[in-house]
Each structure stands twice: as structure tokens, then as C-alpha cells.
mmCIF file of C-alpha atoms in Angstrom:
data_model
loop_
_atom_site.group_PDB
_atom_site.id
_atom_site.type_symbol
_atom_site.label_atom_id
_atom_site.label_comp_id
_atom_site.label_asym_id
_atom_site.label_seq_id
_atom_site.Cartn_x
_atom_site.Cartn_y
_atom_site.Cartn_z
ATOM 1 C CA MET B 12 186.498 64.658 87.639
ATOM 2 C CA ALA B 13 187.171 68.323 86.924
ATOM 3 C CA HIS B 14 185.444 71.016 88.984
ATOM 4 C CA ASP B 15 184.317 74.449 87.679
ATOM 5 C CA LEU B 16 184.419 77.578 89.933
ATOM 6 C CA ILE B 17 181.146 79.477 89.542
ATOM 7 C CA LEU B 18 181.406 83.152 90.577
ATOM 8 C CA LYS B 19 177.828 84.112 89.742
ATOM 9 C CA CYS B 20 175.265 83.466 92.481
ATOM 10 C CA LYS B 21 171.722 83.371 91.119
ATOM 11 C CA GLY B 22 169.994 82.850 94.468
ATOM 12 C CA LEU B 23 167.642 80.158 95.717
ATOM 13 C CA TYR B 24 165.935 77.758 93.310
ATOM 14 C CA THR B 25 164.036 75.388 95.609
ATOM 15 C CA ALA B 26 161.663 73.972 92.958
ATOM 16 C CA PRO B 27 163.707 73.487 89.774
ATOM 17 C CA ASN B 28 162.063 72.558 86.500
ATOM 18 C CA GLN B 29 163.117 68.980 85.760
ATOM 19 C CA LEU B 30 162.984 69.593 82.022
ATOM 20 C CA SER B 31 165.051 72.766 81.843
ATOM 21 C CA GLY B 32 167.185 72.602 84.980
ATOM 22 C CA VAL B 33 168.463 75.665 86.859
ATOM 23 C CA PRO B 34 171.007 78.376 85.880
ATOM 24 C CA GLU B 35 174.621 78.119 86.874
ATOM 25 C CA GLY B 36 175.141 79.489 90.392
ATOM 26 C CA ALA B 37 171.703 78.464 91.660
ATOM 27 C CA LEU B 38 171.453 77.533 95.343
ATOM 28 C CA ALA B 39 169.351 74.865 96.951
ATOM 29 C CA VAL B 40 170.186 76.108 100.479
ATOM 30 C CA ALA B 41 171.314 79.588 101.538
ATOM 31 C CA ASP B 42 171.604 80.089 105.292
ATOM 32 C CA ASP B 43 172.661 83.450 106.735
ATOM 33 C CA VAL B 44 173.230 84.891 103.254
ATOM 34 C CA VAL B 45 172.003 88.125 101.712
ATOM 35 C CA ILE B 46 172.044 89.107 98.021
ATOM 36 C CA ASP B 47 172.039 92.908 97.669
ATOM 37 C CA GLN B 48 173.679 93.020 94.219
ATOM 38 C CA ASP B 49 173.345 90.855 91.125
ATOM 39 C CA ASN B 50 175.341 87.612 91.290
ATOM 40 C CA LEU B 51 176.922 88.523 94.659
ATOM 41 C CA ALA B 52 176.061 86.656 97.881
ATOM 42 C CA GLN B 53 177.350 87.946 101.193
ATOM 43 C CA SER B 54 177.255 86.312 104.592
ATOM 44 C CA ARG B 55 174.967 87.957 107.085
ATOM 45 C CA ARG B 56 174.501 86.770 110.618
ATOM 46 C CA GLY B 57 170.968 85.958 111.584
ATOM 47 C CA PHE B 58 169.063 87.645 114.394
ATOM 48 C CA ASP B 59 168.653 86.260 117.862
ATOM 49 C CA SER B 60 165.231 84.679 118.043
ATOM 50 C CA PRO B 61 163.115 85.816 119.579
ATOM 51 C CA LEU B 62 163.878 89.550 119.923
ATOM 52 C CA ALA B 63 161.910 91.471 122.502
ATOM 53 C CA ALA B 64 158.394 92.265 121.367
ATOM 54 C CA LEU B 65 157.494 95.697 120.065
ATOM 55 C CA PRO B 66 155.533 97.969 122.470
ATOM 56 C CA LEU B 67 152.169 97.056 120.924
ATOM 57 C CA ALA B 68 151.076 93.623 119.775
ATOM 58 C CA SER B 69 149.769 95.174 116.550
ATOM 59 C CA ASP B 70 153.107 96.866 115.732
ATOM 60 C CA ARG B 71 155.054 95.651 112.725
ATOM 61 C CA ILE B 72 158.530 96.737 111.602
ATOM 62 C CA ASN B 73 158.348 98.611 108.307
ATOM 63 C CA ARG B 74 162.076 99.134 107.748
ATOM 64 C CA PHE B 75 165.270 98.507 109.708
ATOM 65 C CA VAL B 76 168.976 99.169 109.378
ATOM 66 C CA PHE B 77 172.186 98.505 111.302
ATOM 67 C CA TYR B 78 173.930 101.672 112.381
ATOM 68 C CA LYS B 79 177.132 101.515 114.428
ATOM 69 C CA GLU B 80 176.315 97.945 115.501
ATOM 70 C CA THR B 81 172.846 98.950 116.698
ATOM 71 C CA LEU B 82 169.569 97.915 115.122
ATOM 72 C CA ILE B 83 167.462 100.960 114.157
ATOM 73 C CA ALA B 84 163.872 100.358 113.050
ATOM 74 C CA HIS B 85 160.734 102.166 111.954
ATOM 75 C CA TRP B 86 157.525 100.512 113.104
ATOM 76 C CA GLY B 87 153.813 101.195 113.389
ATOM 77 C CA THR B 88 152.681 104.340 111.577
ATOM 78 C CA ASN B 89 155.217 106.900 112.798
ATOM 79 C CA VAL B 90 157.560 105.381 115.419
ATOM 80 C CA LEU B 91 161.332 105.306 115.125
ATOM 81 C CA GLY B 92 163.507 103.527 117.681
ATOM 82 C CA TYR B 93 166.466 101.259 118.430
ATOM 83 C CA TYR B 94 167.059 97.879 120.079
ATOM 84 C CA ASN B 95 169.256 98.080 123.170
ATOM 85 C CA GLY B 96 169.743 94.324 123.495
ATOM 86 C CA THR B 97 166.803 93.698 125.787
ATOM 87 C CA ALA B 98 164.000 96.014 124.627
ATOM 88 C CA TRP B 99 162.925 98.426 121.902
ATOM 89 C CA VAL B 100 163.383 102.102 122.790
ATOM 90 C CA ALA B 101 161.378 104.687 120.811
ATOM 91 C CA PHE B 102 162.836 108.085 119.959
ATOM 92 C CA SER B 103 160.765 111.084 121.032
ATOM 93 C CA GLY B 104 158.650 112.651 118.299
ATOM 94 C CA THR B 105 156.843 111.206 115.301
ATOM 95 C CA TYR B 106 158.394 110.054 112.014
ATOM 96 C CA ALA B 107 155.665 109.344 109.501
ATOM 97 C CA PRO B 108 156.810 108.085 106.079
ATOM 98 C CA VAL B 109 156.309 110.176 102.963
ATOM 99 C CA ASN B 110 153.658 107.641 101.915
ATOM 100 C CA ALA B 111 152.887 104.502 103.899
ATOM 101 C CA LEU B 112 152.178 102.481 100.736
ATOM 102 C CA THR B 113 154.450 103.846 98.010
ATOM 103 C CA ALA B 114 157.256 105.723 99.830
ATOM 104 C CA ARG B 115 158.137 104.073 103.098
ATOM 105 C CA THR B 116 160.922 105.351 105.332
ATOM 106 C CA ARG B 117 164.391 104.908 103.856
ATOM 107 C CA PHE B 118 167.793 105.058 105.561
ATOM 108 C CA LEU B 119 171.176 106.200 104.276
ATOM 109 C CA GLU B 120 174.480 106.189 106.179
ATOM 110 C CA ALA B 121 176.940 108.926 105.172
ATOM 111 C CA ASN B 122 179.740 110.808 106.923
ATOM 112 C CA GLN B 123 179.212 108.607 110.002
ATOM 113 C CA ASN B 124 175.637 109.884 110.261
ATOM 114 C CA LEU B 125 172.376 108.043 109.616
ATOM 115 C CA TYR B 126 169.780 109.908 107.508
ATOM 116 C CA LEU B 127 166.147 108.917 107.120
ATOM 117 C CA THR B 128 163.209 110.202 105.144
ATOM 118 C CA SER B 129 159.868 111.376 106.557
ATOM 119 C CA SER B 130 156.776 113.276 105.537
ATOM 120 C CA VAL B 131 158.270 116.524 106.926
ATOM 121 C CA GLY B 132 161.769 116.175 105.478
ATOM 122 C CA ILE B 133 165.096 114.522 106.271
ATOM 123 C CA TRP B 134 166.167 113.549 109.788
ATOM 124 C CA LYS B 135 169.721 112.827 110.969
ATOM 125 C CA LEU B 136 171.179 110.659 113.732
ATOM 126 C CA ASP B 137 174.835 111.034 114.755
ATOM 127 C CA THR B 138 174.683 108.323 117.435
ATOM 128 C CA PRO B 139 172.387 105.268 117.609
ATOM 129 C CA THR B 140 170.841 106.384 120.895
ATOM 130 C CA GLY B 141 170.904 110.133 120.256
ATOM 131 C CA THR B 142 168.048 112.462 119.349
ATOM 132 C CA PRO B 143 167.080 112.765 115.649
ATOM 133 C CA LYS B 144 167.610 116.261 114.271
ATOM 134 C CA ALA B 145 166.112 117.937 111.222
ATOM 135 C CA ALA B 146 168.487 118.020 108.266
ATOM 136 C CA GLY B 147 168.410 119.582 104.815
ATOM 137 C CA VAL B 148 166.380 122.664 103.886
ATOM 138 C CA PRO B 149 162.930 123.592 105.286
ATOM 139 C CA LYS B 150 159.926 122.426 103.354
ATOM 140 C CA GLY B 151 158.659 125.040 100.878
ATOM 141 C CA LEU B 152 155.384 126.836 101.522
ATOM 142 C CA ASP B 153 152.580 127.207 99.016
ATOM 143 C CA LEU B 154 151.175 130.733 98.750
ATOM 144 C CA GLN B 155 147.835 131.688 97.257
ATOM 145 C CA LEU B 156 146.578 135.199 96.593
ATOM 146 C CA ALA B 157 142.918 136.167 96.889
ATOM 147 C CA LEU B 158 141.578 139.412 95.416
ATOM 148 C CA THR B 159 138.961 139.682 98.169
ATOM 149 C CA GLY B 160 141.035 138.243 100.984
ATOM 150 C CA SER B 161 140.386 139.279 104.567
ATOM 151 C CA THR B 162 142.545 141.932 106.182
ATOM 152 C CA GLY B 163 145.452 140.636 108.255
ATOM 153 C CA PHE B 164 148.950 141.979 108.932
ATOM 154 C CA PHE B 165 148.893 143.858 105.597
ATOM 155 C CA THR B 166 146.369 146.684 105.452
ATOM 156 C CA ASN B 167 143.996 146.369 102.509
ATOM 157 C CA ASN B 168 143.989 149.431 100.189
ATOM 158 C CA PRO B 169 145.376 151.983 102.690
ATOM 159 C CA GLN B 170 144.713 155.688 101.996
ATOM 160 C CA VAL B 171 146.746 158.706 103.044
ATOM 161 C CA THR B 172 145.165 162.178 103.021
ATOM 162 C CA PHE B 173 147.215 165.397 102.959
ATOM 163 C CA THR B 174 146.959 168.960 101.705
ATOM 164 C CA ALA B 175 149.274 170.457 99.085
ATOM 165 C CA VAL B 176 149.523 173.251 96.563
ATOM 166 C CA GLU B 177 149.002 172.409 92.896
ATOM 167 C CA THR B 178 149.942 174.536 89.906
ATOM 168 C CA LEU B 179 148.359 174.517 86.448
ATOM 169 C CA ALA B 180 150.286 172.324 83.971
ATOM 170 C CA SER B 181 152.720 171.222 86.696
ATOM 171 C CA ALA B 182 153.243 167.683 87.990
ATOM 172 C CA ASN B 183 154.509 168.881 91.388
ATOM 173 C CA LEU B 184 152.436 169.080 94.545
ATOM 174 C CA THR B 185 154.293 171.550 96.752
ATOM 175 C CA ALA B 186 154.039 172.406 100.463
ATOM 176 C CA PRO B 187 152.516 169.053 101.438
ATOM 177 C CA SER B 188 151.141 168.975 104.974
ATOM 178 C CA SER B 189 152.899 165.616 105.485
ATOM 179 C CA LEU B 190 154.847 163.028 103.525
ATOM 180 C CA VAL B 191 154.296 160.241 106.057
ATOM 181 C CA GLY B 192 152.810 157.121 104.493
ATOM 182 C CA LEU B 193 153.462 158.183 100.912
ATOM 183 C CA VAL B 194 155.354 155.828 98.581
ATOM 184 C CA VAL B 195 156.178 155.895 94.879
ATOM 185 C CA GLY B 196 153.508 154.138 92.831
ATOM 186 C CA GLN B 197 150.511 155.123 94.963
ATOM 187 C CA TYR B 198 147.495 156.466 93.102
ATOM 188 C CA VAL B 199 146.766 160.179 93.572
ATOM 189 C CA SER B 200 143.273 161.708 93.470
ATOM 190 C CA GLY B 201 142.147 165.284 94.012
ATOM 191 C CA THR B 202 140.779 168.366 92.289
ATOM 192 C CA ASN B 203 142.218 168.851 88.760
ATOM 193 C CA ILE B 204 144.302 165.634 89.002
ATOM 194 C CA PRO B 205 143.686 163.221 86.068
ATOM 195 C CA THR B 206 142.252 159.770 86.897
ATOM 196 C CA GLY B 207 144.928 157.103 87.181
ATOM 197 C CA THR B 208 147.690 159.514 88.196
ATOM 198 C CA LYS B 209 150.357 157.997 90.458
ATOM 199 C CA ILE B 210 153.242 159.279 92.582
ATOM 200 C CA ALA B 211 156.381 159.343 90.413
ATOM 201 C CA SER B 212 158.826 160.552 93.063
ATOM 202 C CA ILE B 213 158.962 162.049 96.553
ATOM 203 C CA THR B 214 161.462 164.763 97.505
ATOM 204 C CA GLN B 215 162.064 164.961 101.245
ATOM 205 C CA PRO B 216 162.542 168.252 103.139
ATOM 206 C CA VAL B 217 166.119 169.527 103.536
ATOM 207 C CA LEU B 218 167.280 171.434 106.627
ATOM 208 C CA VAL B 219 168.949 174.681 105.555
ATOM 209 C CA LEU B 220 169.674 176.498 108.805
ATOM 210 C CA SER B 221 169.268 176.109 112.563
ATOM 211 C CA THR B 222 169.724 179.297 114.562
ATOM 212 C CA THR B 223 168.022 181.515 117.179
ATOM 213 C CA MET B 224 165.419 184.237 116.798
ATOM 214 C CA SER B 225 163.533 187.001 118.579
ATOM 215 C CA SER B 226 159.794 187.341 117.958
ATOM 216 C CA THR B 227 157.007 189.742 118.945
ATOM 217 C CA ALA B 228 153.474 188.566 119.604
ATOM 218 C CA GLY B 229 151.155 189.450 116.713
ATOM 219 C CA SER B 230 154.037 190.371 114.352
ATOM 220 C CA ASN B 231 154.944 188.588 111.111
ATOM 221 C CA SER B 232 158.604 189.603 111.407
ATOM 222 C CA ILE B 233 161.314 187.815 113.327
ATOM 223 C CA VAL B 234 164.982 188.698 113.820
ATOM 224 C CA VAL B 235 167.494 185.834 113.510
ATOM 225 C CA ALA B 236 171.104 185.589 114.686
ATOM 226 C CA VAL B 237 172.248 184.221 111.296
ATOM 227 C CA ALA B 238 170.421 184.547 107.966
ATOM 228 C CA THR B 239 172.786 182.616 105.670
ATOM 229 C CA GLY B 240 170.835 180.437 103.202
ATOM 230 C CA ILE B 241 167.374 181.671 104.168
ATOM 231 C CA ALA B 242 165.088 182.127 101.122
ATOM 232 C CA ASN B 243 161.432 182.675 100.339
ATOM 233 C CA GLY B 244 159.273 179.559 100.543
ATOM 234 C CA GLN B 245 161.293 177.838 103.208
ATOM 235 C CA VAL B 246 159.362 176.391 106.157
ATOM 236 C CA VAL B 247 159.921 178.104 109.525
ATOM 237 C CA ALA B 248 159.637 176.062 112.709
ATOM 238 C CA GLY B 249 160.083 177.283 116.252
ATOM 239 C CA ALA B 250 158.300 178.073 119.520
ATOM 240 C CA ASN B 251 155.224 180.273 119.012
ATOM 241 C CA ILE B 252 155.469 180.003 115.195
ATOM 242 C CA PRO B 253 152.306 178.427 113.693
ATOM 243 C CA THR B 254 152.798 175.097 111.927
ATOM 244 C CA GLY B 255 153.275 175.439 108.175
ATOM 245 C CA THR B 256 154.581 179.019 108.348
ATOM 246 C CA THR B 257 156.907 179.924 105.459
ATOM 247 C CA VAL B 258 159.376 182.695 104.631
ATOM 248 C CA THR B 259 157.896 185.516 102.522
ATOM 249 C CA GLY B 260 160.753 188.009 102.684
ATOM 250 C CA VAL B 261 164.401 188.398 103.722
ATOM 251 C CA ALA B 262 166.008 191.737 104.670
ATOM 252 C CA GLY B 263 169.334 191.130 106.350
ATOM 253 C CA THR B 264 168.571 189.307 109.583
ATOM 254 C CA THR B 265 164.931 190.423 109.597
ATOM 255 C CA ILE B 266 162.720 187.671 108.198
ATOM 256 C CA THR B 267 159.112 188.186 107.127
ATOM 257 C CA ILE B 268 156.943 185.131 107.629
ATOM 258 C CA SER B 269 153.500 184.070 106.412
ATOM 259 C CA ALA B 270 151.910 183.956 109.879
ATOM 260 C CA ASN B 271 152.169 186.070 113.028
ATOM 261 C CA ALA B 272 154.123 184.907 116.038
ATOM 262 C CA THR B 273 151.844 183.956 118.928
ATOM 263 C CA ALA B 274 154.128 185.193 121.737
ATOM 264 C CA THR B 275 157.107 187.452 122.413
ATOM 265 C CA GLN B 276 160.364 185.545 122.740
ATOM 266 C CA THR B 277 164.089 186.245 122.689
ATOM 267 C CA THR B 278 166.903 183.887 121.751
ATOM 268 C CA THR B 279 164.505 181.062 120.807
ATOM 269 C CA ALA B 280 165.575 178.148 118.597
ATOM 270 C CA VAL B 281 164.288 178.255 115.010
ATOM 271 C CA THR B 282 164.895 176.180 111.873
ATOM 272 C CA PHE B 283 164.518 176.893 108.177
ATOM 273 C CA THR B 284 163.822 173.959 105.875
ATOM 274 C CA THR B 285 163.382 173.620 102.133
ATOM 275 C CA PRO B 286 159.966 171.925 101.896
ATOM 276 C CA GLY B 287 159.539 168.527 100.313
ATOM 277 C CA TYR B 288 157.207 167.942 97.396
ATOM 278 C CA VAL B 289 155.525 165.157 95.462
ATOM 279 C CA THR B 290 155.964 164.691 91.704
ATOM 280 C CA MET B 291 153.057 163.022 89.891
ATOM 281 C CA THR B 292 152.949 161.061 86.646
ATOM 282 C CA ALA B 293 150.555 163.682 85.161
ATOM 283 C CA ASN B 294 150.141 167.449 85.302
ATOM 284 C CA ALA B 295 147.309 169.264 87.059
ATOM 285 C CA THR B 296 144.715 170.150 84.422
ATOM 286 C CA THR B 297 143.366 173.481 85.682
ATOM 287 C CA GLY B 298 143.614 175.853 88.615
ATOM 288 C CA THR B 299 146.292 176.790 91.104
ATOM 289 C CA GLY B 300 145.968 176.639 94.864
ATOM 290 C CA SER B 301 145.714 174.445 97.920
ATOM 291 C CA ILE B 302 143.896 171.121 97.550
ATOM 292 C CA THR B 303 143.223 167.966 99.558
ATOM 293 C CA VAL B 304 144.878 164.891 98.109
ATOM 294 C CA THR B 305 144.312 161.170 98.814
#
């Protein structure tokens, strides 16, 4: 009698229908066999019975895999461990599945490493008894903005107050008392400044000259060693010169300043700086003079 070689394994059919029969390749007995792909049966050795019990009587294995001839398993709600031949050993830490019902822990072996999924991302093992390490990219964070949120590391609606000189029909605020804390885009409010005006640009002070001077107490004239580059409007800074003093006249090395020196000095350091200024998105509507700006 001729024999046919059947290469398609359909799996176990232990209760065949007597009227229709079973498909070709059906098995009545399949010991130590696993079918991972359609029509393909592979031998798989069974497990020693019984294995050592899990740490708790209520524990149940959710998923297991062989990795480098070692049985790795996930059991309970968030425990991952391996079987050392005599007992189950749990890895340190917790390894909860993405979803205990619909997305249990899954394993994948690649590049001689074992990867597994969890609720906090992917973990990696490079040896069966090693320590799992986080793999992949960090989990993204959800951010929410609240219009009336409480103040934290970022100051809510900060205000900077300074004095400056405004000029009719000009967008520049000159001779500011300070530029610290000012940034482009901040709103500007003050006398004769239209509502909704913002800072368009900020020009920082520029050092023109650093030299020495001689001053006389109560006099608004100083004598400098070098006068190259000194011009009216520049800010003068030095010992016994009031803050905010500017140049009002230049005659050789004799410089007239807007405030009197407070003490008599010789060969004292002094600097001359072109003052910074703030340019607004709108011109001052009326008036010229010093104002307070916020």
C-alpha cells in the first residue's frame, strides 16, 4: 500500500467528527510539540515537574521565555524573575504590564539581549541573572497650561520699573536708569506712551573711553588725561561722581559734567560710556522729559 508524506501539521484533533473526518495532517497525539507557525510542528522538551513553587501561593506566571538557556518569567502583578534550577529569583524593582488584561508583558530577544515591555517603557537584560536596565526613549510628559495657575519657578507677570527720558514723536526712551530685566516684547506703560506699546529693541551701553581724571569738590568740571572720543551725552562714572552724571561740554581735556564732584581727587579712574536706550513700537504722544516707566 502506498504512503503519502504530509508536510502540513494541523494540530490536535482529539474528537473528530465521524461524518466529515479530520483534515490532512491532523494529530491524535502530540507530546513535547509546539506549533508557533501555521502547519509547522517543532519539538519542544517538556518542563521538569514539579518546578519549585513561586514565592506566594497565590502567584501565577503571566508570561515566560527562555533566554540563554534560562527560564525568565513574569508573575503576580509586577514581578520579574528567573529560575536558577532550584528556586525562583525575583529581580529588584517592579515591572507592571502596560495593561494586565489587554497588554500583558511581552518579550523579544535581539542582539543577544532580552527586551520586555512594561507600563513605564522598555527594559533590557543582557544576562539572564543581570539587572534589568531601562531601554528606549523616556516616556513623554503631558503639559497643561492654566491662565490662573499658581506662581512657581516662573514669576507671574513680572514688572520692571525704571526712569528714562522721552521725546515728543520719538519711539526712543533715552538715558534709562537701568536696562536690567528688560526684554523685547514686554509691554511699556508711562506718561504719554500709548496703551499696548511694547519694547521693540534694546540698545546696550557702549564703553567709549577709560582714563584718569582730576576733580574738585563742588565743581562741575573735571580734567582728564585723554579726551579722545568723549562727546556730550555720554555717561561719566568714577569716584565722587554722582550716578547718572553725563557730559555737557568738551574743551580739550577739560570736561563739563551735569553734576558737581563730591570730593577733590587726582589721578582717579573714570569711564565714559555711550548710554543705552529702549526703542518702543509706538512714539510718545506729547511732552518731553524724564518719566517713570513700567
